[in-house]
Each structure stands twice: as structure tokens, then as C-alpha cells.
Amino acid sequence: MINAVLPPIISQSLGIDTAEWRLSVAADLPFFQGHFPQQPVLPGVTQLDWAIQLGAKHFGYPVEVASLEVLKFQQLMLPGTEVTLTIKHKTDKGKLVFTYSDGDKRYGSGRIAFTSQPNAQGAAQ
């Protein structure tokens, strides 16, 4: 995990099994610098880091990732975009399933498996 600074959170809806954050992918975020000069794009590793940080904190996991599964980046996330990050907790499998979207437009998705189970006090804060 790279521990990237999180983007501005416009709104959030936090539940026991599902959490959503509306994020502002502002043009002045440092992640756009050098990626790429002609058309800045938010790196996939930054998107993963945000999902890991927010998901681990909300659902009570330590941020030690065991594996990443079925990663897909369908659309480029450009400066000035607003996206919704939805994370669903698959308790029986100890995994988080994340999706970045805006309405019908999907930007990326995947599953995060952690090295250990969540702690009770971190879940559904």
C-alpha cells in the first residue's frame, strides 16, 4: 500500500455491509503529475490505495493486503471527475469488493483480501 492522501470526500453513506463515498478527483491532486503529460490520468495504484484505506478503516481490517483479485479498470479517471466508491463487505470470505462509478459509467472494480480478520471496534464506524 502506498498510503496516498485521500481525495476530498463530498459525501458518504456508511452501513454494516456496504459503504459509499462520493469523491472529488480534483485536477490539483499530486497523483496526476507525470501521469501523463498530454492527458493526466489517475493511476490505478492510487485508486486501489484509496479503496484499501477507506475499506480497511470502515470495516475494521488491518491494512495488510493478502491479495487483489479480478482487477478491472474500464474507464480513465480524469482530473475534475466526481466518482462514487462503493465497497461491499463479503464477511464470509473476508474480502471487500469495490467499484468506482458515476451513474452507469464504471471506472474500475476488484476484490481485496486481507491477511487477517477485521477487529470488532473498527467495523461500521
Coordinates of N, CA, C and O in Angstrom, one line a residue:
M1 N 0.8 -1.2 0.0 CA 0.0 0.0 0.0 C 0.9 1.2 0.0 O 1.9 1.3 0.6
I2 N 0.4 2.3 -0.7 CA 1.3 3.4 -0.9 C 0.9 4.6 0.1 O 1.6 5.6 0.2
N3 N -0.2 4.4 0.8 CA -0.7 5.5 1.7 C -0.9 6.8 1.1 O -0.4 7.8 1.6
A4 N -1.5 6.8 -0.1 CA -1.8 8.1 -0.8 C -2.7 9.0 0.1 O -3.6 8.4 0.8
V5 N -2.6 10.2 -0.1 CA -3.5 11.2 0.6 C -4.9 10.9 -0.1 O -5.0 10.8 -1.3
L6 N -5.9 10.8 0.7 CA -7.2 10.6 0.2 C -7.8 11.9 -0.5 O -7.4 13.0 -0.1
P7 N -8.6 11.7 -1.5 CA -9.2 12.9 -2.2 C -10.3 13.5 -1.3 O -10.7 12.9 -0.3
P8 N -10.7 14.7 -1.6 CA -11.8 15.3 -0.9 C -13.1 14.4 -1.0 O -13.4 13.9 -2.0
I9 N -13.7 14.1 0.2 CA -14.9 13.3 0.3 C -16.1 14.3 0.3 O -16.2 15.1 1.2
I10 N -16.9 14.2 -0.7 CA -18.1 15.1 -0.9 C -19.2 14.6 0.0 O -19.9 15.4 0.7
S11 N -19.4 13.3 0.1 CA -20.5 12.7 0.9 C -20.2 11.2 1.2 O -19.3 10.7 0.5
Q12 N -20.8 10.7 2.2 CA -20.6 9.3 2.4 C -21.9 8.7 3.0 O -22.7 9.4 3.6
S13 N -22.0 7.4 2.8 CA -23.1 6.6 3.3 C -22.5 5.3 3.8 O -22.1 4.5 3.0
L14 N -22.4 5.1 5.2 CA -21.7 4.0 5.8 C -22.7 3.1 6.4 O -23.4 3.4 7.4
G15 N -22.7 1.8 6.0 CA -23.5 0.8 6.6 C -22.7 -0.4 7.1 O -21.5 -0.3 7.1
I16 N -23.4 -1.4 7.5 CA -22.7 -2.6 8.1 C -22.0 -3.4 7.0 O -20.9 -3.8 7.2
D17 N -22.7 -3.6 5.9 CA -22.1 -4.5 4.8 C -21.7 -3.7 3.6 O -21.0 -4.2 2.7
T18 N -22.2 -2.4 3.5 CA -21.9 -1.6 2.3 C -21.6 -0.2 2.7 O -22.2 0.3 3.6
A19 N -20.6 0.4 2.1 CA -20.2 1.8 2.3 C -20.0 2.5 1.0 O -19.5 1.9 0.0
E20 N -20.4 3.7 0.9 CA -20.2 4.5 -0.3 C -19.6 5.9 0.0 O -20.0 6.5 1.0
W21 N -18.7 6.3 -0.8 CA -18.0 7.6 -0.6 C -18.1 8.3 -2.0 O -17.8 7.7 -3.0
R22 N -18.6 9.5 -2.0 CA -18.6 10.3 -3.2 C -17.3 11.1 -3.2 O -17.1 11.9 -2.2
L23 N -16.4 11.0 -4.1 CA -15.1 11.5 -4.1 C -14.9 12.6 -5.2 O -15.4 12.4 -6.3
S24 N -14.2 13.6 -4.9 CA -13.8 14.6 -5.9 C -12.4 14.4 -6.3 O -11.4 14.4 -5.5
V25 N -12.2 14.0 -7.6 CA -10.9 13.7 -8.2 C -10.4 15.1 -8.8 O -10.5 15.3 -10.0
A26 N -10.0 16.0 -7.9 CA -9.6 17.3 -8.3 C -8.4 17.3 -9.2 O -7.5 16.5 -9.0
A27 N -8.3 18.3 -10.1 CA -7.2 18.4 -11.0 C -5.9 18.7 -10.3 O -4.8 18.4 -10.9
D28 N -5.9 19.2 -9.1 CA -4.7 19.6 -8.4 C -4.1 18.5 -7.6 O -3.1 18.7 -6.9
L29 N -4.7 17.3 -7.6 CA -4.1 16.2 -6.8 C -2.8 15.8 -7.4 O -2.6 15.8 -8.6
P30 N -1.8 15.6 -6.5 CA -0.4 15.3 -7.0 C -0.3 14.0 -7.8 O 0.7 13.9 -8.5
F31 N -1.2 13.1 -7.8 CA -1.1 11.9 -8.5 C -1.2 12.0 -10.0 O -0.8 11.2 -10.8
F32 N -1.7 13.2 -10.5 CA -1.7 13.4 -11.9 C -0.4 13.9 -12.5 O -0.2 13.8 -13.7
Q33 N 0.5 14.4 -11.6 CA 1.8 14.9 -12.1 C 2.6 13.8 -12.8 O 2.9 12.8 -12.1
G34 N 2.9 13.9 -14.0 CA 3.7 13.0 -14.8 C 3.0 11.7 -15.2 O 3.6 10.8 -15.7
H35 N 1.7 11.7 -15.1 CA 0.9 10.5 -15.4 C -0.3 10.9 -16.2 O -1.4 10.8 -15.7
F36 N -0.3 11.4 -17.3 CA 0.7 11.6 -18.4 C 0.7 13.0 -18.8 O -0.3 13.7 -18.6
P37 N 1.8 13.5 -19.4 CA 1.8 14.9 -19.7 C 0.8 15.5 -20.6 O 0.2 16.5 -20.4
Q38 N 0.4 14.7 -21.7 CA -0.6 15.1 -22.7 C -2.0 15.0 -22.1 O -2.9 15.9 -22.5
Q39 N -2.3 14.0 -21.3 CA -3.6 13.8 -20.8 C -3.5 13.2 -19.4 O -3.3 12.0 -19.3
P40 N -3.5 14.0 -18.3 CA -3.4 13.4 -17.0 C -4.5 12.3 -16.7 O -5.6 12.5 -17.1
V41 N -4.1 11.2 -16.1 CA -4.9 10.1 -15.7 C -4.6 9.7 -14.3 O -3.4 9.6 -13.9
L42 N -5.6 9.4 -13.5 CA -5.4 9.0 -12.1 C -4.9 7.5 -12.2 O -5.6 6.7 -12.7
P43 N -3.7 7.3 -11.6 CA -3.1 5.9 -11.7 C -4.0 4.9 -11.0 O -4.6 5.2 -10.0
G44 N -4.1 3.7 -11.5 CA -4.8 2.6 -10.9 C -4.3 2.3 -9.5 O -5.1 1.9 -8.7
V45 N -3.0 2.4 -9.3 CA -2.5 2.1 -8.0 C -3.0 3.0 -6.9 O -3.3 2.7 -5.8
T46 N -3.3 4.3 -7.3 CA -3.9 5.3 -6.4 C -5.3 4.9 -6.1 O -5.8 4.9 -5.0
Q47 N -6.1 4.5 -7.1 CA -7.5 4.0 -6.9 C -7.5 2.8 -6.0 O -8.4 2.8 -5.1
L48 N -6.6 1.9 -6.1 CA -6.5 0.7 -5.2 C -6.2 1.2 -3.8 O -6.8 0.7 -2.9
D49 N -5.3 2.1 -3.7 CA -4.9 2.5 -2.4 C -6.1 3.2 -1.6 O -6.3 2.9 -0.5
W50 N -6.8 4.0 -2.4 CA -8.0 4.7 -1.7 C -9.0 3.7 -1.3 O -9.5 3.8 -0.2
A51 N -9.3 2.6 -2.1 CA -10.2 1.6 -1.7 C -9.7 0.8 -0.5 O -10.5 0.5 0.4
I52 N -8.4 0.5 -0.5 CA -7.9 -0.2 0.6 C -8.0 0.6 1.9 O -8.4 0.1 3.0
Q53 N -7.5 1.8 1.8 CA -7.5 2.7 3.0 C -9.0 2.9 3.6 O -9.2 2.7 4.8
L54 N -9.9 3.3 2.7 CA -11.2 3.6 3.2 C -11.9 2.3 3.6 O -12.6 2.3 4.7
G55 N -11.8 1.2 2.9 CA -12.4 -0.1 3.2 C -11.9 -0.7 4.5 O -12.6 -1.1 5.3
A56 N -10.6 -0.7 4.6 CA -9.9 -1.3 5.8 C -10.4 -0.5 7.1 O -10.7 -1.1 8.1
K57 N -10.4 0.8 7.0 CA -10.8 1.6 8.1 C -12.2 1.4 8.5 O -12.5 1.1 9.7
H58 N -13.1 1.5 7.5 CA -14.5 1.3 7.8 C -14.9 -0.1 8.3 O -15.7 -0.2 9.3
F59 N -14.4 -1.1 7.7 CA -14.8 -2.5 8.1 C -13.8 -3.1 9.1 O -14.0 -4.3 9.5
G60 N -12.8 -2.4 9.6 CA -12.0 -2.8 10.7 C -10.9 -3.7 10.4 O -10.3 -4.4 11.2
Y61 N -10.4 -3.8 9.1 CA -9.3 -4.6 8.7 C -8.0 -3.9 9.0 O -7.9 -2.7 8.8
P62 N -6.9 -4.6 9.3 CA -5.6 -4.0 9.3 C -5.3 -3.8 7.8 O -5.8 -4.6 7.0
V63 N -4.5 -2.9 7.4 CA -4.3 -2.6 6.0 C -3.3 -3.5 5.3 O -2.7 -3.2 4.3
E64 N -3.0 -4.7 5.9 CA -2.1 -5.6 5.2 C -2.9 -6.5 4.2 O -3.7 -7.3 4.6
V65 N -2.7 -6.3 3.0 CA -3.4 -7.0 1.9 C -2.8 -8.3 1.6 O -1.6 -8.4 1.4
A66 N -3.6 -9.4 1.5 CA -3.1 -10.7 1.1 C -3.0 -10.8 -0.4 O -2.1 -11.3 -1.0
S67 N -4.1 -10.4 -1.0 CA -4.2 -10.4 -2.5 C -5.2 -9.5 -3.1 O -6.1 -9.1 -2.4
L68 N -5.1 -9.2 -4.3 CA -6.0 -8.4 -5.1 C -6.5 -9.3 -6.2 O -5.8 -10.0 -6.8
E69 N -7.8 -9.3 -6.4 CA -8.5 -10.2 -7.4 C -9.3 -9.5 -8.4 O -9.9 -8.4 -8.1
V70 N -9.4 -10.0 -9.5 CA -10.3 -9.6 -10.7 C -10.3 -8.0 -10.8 O -11.3 -7.4 -11.0
L71 N -9.1 -7.5 -10.8 CA -9.0 -6.0 -11.0 C -9.3 -5.7 -12.5 O -8.8 -6.3 -13.4
K72 N -10.2 -4.6 -12.6 CA -10.5 -4.2 -13.9 C -10.6 -2.6 -13.9 O -11.2 -2.1 -13.0
F73 N -10.0 -2.0 -14.9 CA -10.0 -0.6 -15.0 C -10.7 -0.3 -16.4 O -10.0 -0.4 -17.4
Q74 N -12.0 0.0 -16.4 CA -12.7 0.1 -17.6 C -12.7 1.5 -18.2 O -12.7 1.6 -19.5
Q75 N -12.6 2.6 -17.5 CA -12.6 3.9 -18.0 C -11.4 4.7 -17.3 O -11.1 4.4 -16.2
L76 N -10.9 5.7 -18.0 CA -9.8 6.5 -17.5 C -10.5 7.5 -16.5 O -11.5 8.1 -16.8
M77 N -9.9 7.7 -15.3 CA -10.3 8.7 -14.3 C -9.5 9.9 -14.6 O -8.3 10.0 -14.3
L78 N -10.2 10.9 -15.1 CA -9.5 12.2 -15.5 C -9.7 13.3 -14.4 O -10.6 13.2 -13.5
P79 N -8.8 14.3 -14.4 CA -8.9 15.4 -13.5 C -10.3 16.1 -13.6 O -10.9 16.2 -14.7
G80 N -10.8 16.4 -12.4 CA -12.1 17.1 -12.4 C -13.3 16.2 -12.3 O -14.4 16.6 -12.3
T81 N -13.1 14.9 -12.2 CA -14.1 13.9 -12.2 C -14.7 13.8 -10.8 O -13.9 13.9 -9.8
E82 N -15.9 13.4 -10.6 CA -16.5 13.0 -9.4 C -16.9 11.6 -9.5 O -17.5 11.2 -10.6
V83 N -16.6 10.7 -8.6 CA -16.9 9.3 -8.6 C -17.5 8.8 -7.3 O -17.2 9.4 -6.3
T84 N -18.2 7.7 -7.4 CA -18.7 7.1 -6.2 C -17.9 5.8 -6.0 O -17.8 5.0 -6.9
L85 N -17.2 5.6 -4.8 CA -16.5 4.4 -4.5 C -17.5 3.6 -3.6 O -17.9 4.1 -2.5
T86 N -17.9 2.5 -4.1 CA -18.8 1.6 -3.3 C -18.0 0.4 -2.9 O -17.3 -0.3 -3.7
I87 N -18.0 0.0 -1.6 CA -17.3 -1.1 -1.1 C -18.3 -2.0 -0.3 O -19.0 -1.5 0.5
K88 N -18.4 -3.3 -0.8 CA -19.2 -4.3 -0.1 C -18.4 -5.3 0.6 O -17.4 -5.8 0.1
H89 N -18.8 -5.5 1.9 CA -18.0 -6.5 2.7 C -18.6 -7.9 2.6 O -19.8 -8.1 2.8
K90 N -17.8 -8.8 2.1 CA -18.1 -10.2 2.0 C -17.6 -10.9 3.2 O -16.5 -11.4 3.2
T91 N -18.3 -10.8 4.3 CA -17.9 -11.3 5.6 C -17.5 -12.7 5.6 O -16.4 -13.1 6.2
D92 N -18.2 -13.6 4.9 CA -17.9 -15.0 4.9 C -16.6 -15.3 4.3 O -16.0 -16.3 4.5
K93 N -16.1 -14.4 3.4 CA -14.9 -14.7 2.7 C -13.8 -13.8 3.1 O -12.6 -13.9 2.7
G94 N -14.1 -12.8 4.0 CA -13.1 -11.9 4.5 C -12.5 -11.0 3.4 O -11.3 -10.7 3.3
K95 N -13.4 -10.6 2.5 CA -13.0 -9.8 1.3 C -13.9 -8.5 1.2 O -15.0 -8.5 1.7
L96 N -13.3 -7.5 0.6 CA -14.0 -6.3 0.2 C -14.1 -6.3 -1.3 O -13.1 -6.5 -2.0
V97 N -15.3 -6.0 -1.8 CA -15.5 -5.8 -3.3 C -15.7 -4.3 -3.5 O -16.6 -3.8 -2.9
F98 N -14.9 -3.7 -4.4 CA -15.0 -2.3 -4.6 C -15.4 -2.0 -6.1 O -15.0 -2.7 -7.0
T99 N -16.1 -0.9 -6.2 CA -16.4 -0.4 -7.6 C -16.3 1.2 -7.6 O -16.8 1.8 -6.6
Y100 N -15.7 1.7 -8.6 CA -15.7 3.1 -8.8 C -16.6 3.4 -10.0 O -16.5 2.8 -11.0
S101 N -17.6 4.3 -9.8 CA -18.6 4.5 -10.8 C -19.1 6.0 -10.7 O -18.9 6.7 -9.7
D102 N -19.9 6.3 -11.8 CA -20.6 7.6 -11.8 C -21.8 7.3 -12.6 O -21.7 7.2 -13.8
G103 N -23.0 7.1 -12.0 CA -24.2 6.7 -12.7 C -23.9 5.3 -13.3 O -23.5 4.4 -12.7
D104 N -24.1 5.2 -14.6 CA -23.9 4.0 -15.4 C -22.5 3.8 -15.8 O -22.1 2.7 -16.3
K105 N -21.6 4.8 -15.6 CA -20.2 4.7 -16.1 C -19.4 4.0 -15.0 O -19.4 4.5 -13.8
R106 N -18.7 2.9 -15.3 CA -17.9 2.2 -14.4 C -16.4 2.5 -14.7 O -16.0 2.4 -15.9
Y107 N -15.7 2.9 -13.7 CA -14.3 3.2 -13.9 C -13.3 2.1 -13.5 O -12.3 1.8 -14.2
G108 N -13.7 1.4 -12.4 CA -12.8 0.3 -12.0 C -13.5 -0.5 -10.9 O -14.4 -0.1 -10.3
S109 N -13.0 -1.8 -10.8 CA -13.5 -2.7 -9.7 C -12.5 -3.8 -9.4 O -11.5 -4.0 -10.1
G110 N -12.8 -4.5 -8.3 CA -12.0 -5.6 -7.9 C -12.3 -6.0 -6.5 O -13.2 -5.6 -5.9
R111 N -11.5 -7.0 -6.1 CA -11.7 -7.6 -4.7 C -10.4 -7.5 -4.0 O -9.3 -7.7 -4.5
I112 N -10.5 -7.2 -2.7 CA -9.4 -7.1 -1.8 C -9.5 -8.1 -0.7 O -10.5 -8.2 0.0
A113 N -8.5 -9.0 -0.6 CA -8.4 -10.0 0.5 C -7.3 -9.5 1.5 O -6.2 -9.1 1.1
F114 N -7.6 -9.6 2.8 CA -6.7 -9.1 3.8 C -6.0 -10.3 4.5 O -6.5 -11.4 4.4
T115 N -4.9 -10.0 5.1 CA -4.1 -11.1 5.8 C -4.8 -11.6 7.1 O -4.4 -12.7 7.6
S116 N -5.6 -10.8 7.7 CA -6.3 -11.2 8.9 C -7.7 -10.7 8.9 O -8.1 -9.8 8.1
Q117 N -8.5 -11.2 9.9 CA -9.9 -10.8 10.0 C -10.0 -9.4 10.6 O -9.1 -8.9 11.3
P118 N -11.2 -8.8 10.4 CA -11.4 -7.4 11.0 C -11.5 -7.5 12.5 O -11.9 -8.5 13.1
N119 N -11.2 -6.3 13.1 CA -11.4 -6.2 14.5 C -12.8 -5.6 14.8 O -13.2 -4.8 13.9
A120 N -13.4 -5.9 15.8 CA -14.8 -5.6 16.1 C -15.0 -4.1 16.2 O -15.9 -3.5 15.7
Q121 N -14.0 -3.3 16.9 CA -14.2 -1.9 17.1 C -14.1 -1.1 15.9 O -14.5 0.0 15.8
G122 N -13.4 -1.6 14.8 CA -13.2 -0.8 13.6 C -14.4 -0.9 12.6 O -14.6 -0.1 11.8
A123 N -15.2 -2.0 12.7 CA -16.2 -2.2 11.8 C -17.4 -1.2 11.9 O -17.8 -0.9 13.0
A124 N -17.9 -0.7 10.8 CA -19.1 0.1 10.7 C -19.0 1.3 11.6 O -19.9 1.6 12.4
Q125 N -17.9 2.1 11.5 CA -17.8 3.3 12.3 C -18.7 4.4 11.8 O -18.8 4.6 10.7

